[in-house]
Every structure is written in C-alpha cells, then in structure tokens.
Short mmCIF file of C-alpha atoms in Angstrom, two decimals:
data_model
loop_
_atom_site.label_atom_id
_atom_site.label_comp_id
_atom_site.label_asym_id
_atom_site.label_seq_id
_atom_site.Cartn_x
_atom_site.Cartn_y
_atom_site.Cartn_z
CA MET A 1 7.28 26.57 -11.11
CA LYS A 2 9.79 27.92 -8.61
CA VAL A 3 11.36 25.15 -6.54
CA ASP A 4 11.25 25.93 -2.83
CA SER A 5 13.90 24.41 -0.55
CA ASP A 6 11.26 23.64 2.10
CA LYS A 7 9.29 21.55 -0.41
CA ILE A 8 12.42 19.56 -1.22
CA SER A 9 13.20 19.13 2.49
CA LEU A 10 9.62 18.07 3.20
CA GLN A 11 9.71 15.42 0.48
CA SER A 12 13.01 14.06 1.82
CA GLN A 13 11.57 13.88 5.35
CA LEU A 14 8.43 12.12 4.09
CA VAL A 15 10.53 9.51 2.26
CA GLU A 16 12.48 8.87 5.48
CA ILE A 17 9.34 8.60 7.65
CA LEU A 18 7.43 6.45 5.19
CA LYS A 19 10.05 3.81 4.37
CA PRO A 20 9.47 1.56 2.44
CA ALA A 21 7.00 3.82 0.62
CA CYS A 22 7.83 5.12 -2.81
CA ILE A 23 6.55 8.54 -3.90
CA THR A 24 5.18 8.17 -7.43
CA ASN A 25 3.88 11.69 -8.03
CA CYS A 26 3.91 15.11 -6.39
CA LYS A 27 1.50 17.95 -7.08
CA SER A 28 1.91 21.44 -5.71
CA ARG A 29 -0.12 24.59 -6.05
CA ASP A 30 0.10 28.00 -4.47
CA TRP A 31 -2.40 28.66 -1.70
CA CYS A 32 -3.44 31.82 0.12
CA SER A 33 -6.08 33.18 2.47
CA ALA A 34 -6.69 36.73 3.66
CA THR A 35 -3.78 36.46 6.13
CA PHE A 36 -1.58 33.50 5.10
CA HIS A 37 0.10 32.08 2.02
CA GLY A 38 1.84 28.85 1.20
CA TYR A 39 1.30 25.64 -0.78
CA GLN A 40 -1.13 22.77 -1.03
CA LEU A 41 0.83 19.59 -1.68
CA ARG A 42 -0.18 16.06 -2.59
CA TYR A 43 2.23 13.12 -2.61
CA ASP A 44 0.93 9.95 -4.28
CA MET A 45 2.73 6.87 -3.02
CA ILE A 46 2.91 3.11 -3.04
CA LEU A 47 3.81 0.94 -0.05
CA LYS A 48 5.20 -2.55 -0.74
CA GLY A 49 6.56 -5.29 1.48
CA SER A 50 5.30 -7.45 4.30
CA GLY A 51 4.84 -4.56 6.75
CA ARG A 52 2.86 -2.35 4.37
CA LYS A 53 -0.52 -2.80 6.08
CA ALA A 54 0.79 -1.91 9.55
CA CYS A 55 2.67 1.08 8.10
CA ALA A 56 -0.42 2.33 6.26
CA ASP A 57 -2.68 1.79 9.29
CA GLY A 58 -0.48 3.91 11.56
CA LEU A 59 0.47 6.51 8.99
CA SER A 60 -2.06 9.17 9.89
CA ASP A 61 -0.99 9.20 13.57
CA ILE A 62 2.70 9.23 12.68
CA LEU A 63 2.33 12.16 10.29
CA THR A 64 0.09 14.18 12.61
CA ASP A 65 2.57 13.85 15.48
CA HIS A 66 5.71 14.50 13.41
CA ASP A 67 7.47 17.86 13.75
CA PHE A 68 8.80 18.63 10.27
CA ALA A 69 12.07 20.61 10.23
CA LEU A 70 11.46 23.40 7.71
CA ASP A 71 13.14 26.80 7.42
CA ARG A 72 10.42 29.15 6.20
CA HIS A 73 7.17 27.16 6.46
CA PHE A 74 5.19 24.99 8.84
CA VAL A 75 2.77 22.14 8.20
CA ALA A 76 -0.68 23.48 9.08
CA ASP A 77 -2.63 20.39 8.01
CA ILE A 78 -1.70 16.88 6.94
CA GLY A 79 -3.72 13.81 6.10
CA VAL A 80 -3.91 10.51 4.26
CA GLU A 81 -6.39 10.14 1.39
CA ASP A 82 -7.39 7.74 -1.36
CA ARG A 83 -6.05 4.57 0.25
CA SER A 84 -6.45 1.48 -1.90
CA ASP A 85 -5.26 -1.97 -0.77
CA HIS A 86 -4.07 -4.32 -3.53
CA ASP A 87 -2.59 -7.83 -3.47
CA THR A 88 1.02 -6.64 -3.72
CA HIS A 89 0.91 -3.02 -2.55
CA ILE A 90 -1.10 -0.22 -0.99
CA SER A 91 -1.54 3.06 -2.84
CA MET A 92 -2.44 6.28 -1.05
CA ALA A 93 -1.86 10.01 -1.01
CA VAL A 94 -0.49 12.30 1.68
CA THR A 95 -1.93 15.82 1.46
CA LEU A 96 -0.46 18.84 3.21
CA LEU A 97 -1.05 22.52 3.69
CA LEU A 98 2.30 24.28 4.03
CA ILE A 99 2.10 27.85 5.41
CA ALA A 100 4.87 30.45 5.17
CA ASP A 101 6.32 31.57 8.52
#
C-alpha cells in the first residue's frame, strides 16, 4: 500500500489530541464515489489512566470540532465506534472518511 503523507500527519494529530490514548491498529482502504476519492480509515485505540472516562465521553465532540491540518485531503466524516469500558482501560475506534482536495 502506498503511504500517503496526509495519513501519517492525521495519525500524528490524533495521537496528540487523544493523549493518553494509544493507537493499537490502523486500517485503511481506498474509497471513491462518482465525484470524490480518498480513504476510509479506522484507528483502534486504548485509553488508560484516571481521566480515561472523561476523555472518552468528550471524544466525539472534540474530534468533530477539530480542524485537521492536512495538505491534500480533508476529513469529511469522523466518529467514535465500538467503545468498550473495562476495569483498567477503555477500547474504542475512531473512523474517518478522508477526501482528496
């Protein structure tokens, strides 16, 4: 798979926004419609620490309002899926639709 600099930048920005989250897996696939093309991305992550619940609870609002700095793409859709609260951590996934400018 070709590595795109915007995907790398996006992952770095997500890590910064989601501290203390740890990305455990990333899946990417090409996406296109009749008029647009880009990527569908999924970042699986784990949140640990005493503030994990508050971070997870506010995550959807934070991500929706964030303006990601990307060179050749924009985030058309973003969301949080598959949240699972455990005794020591919270696991979840951030899904994105990245469209080429």
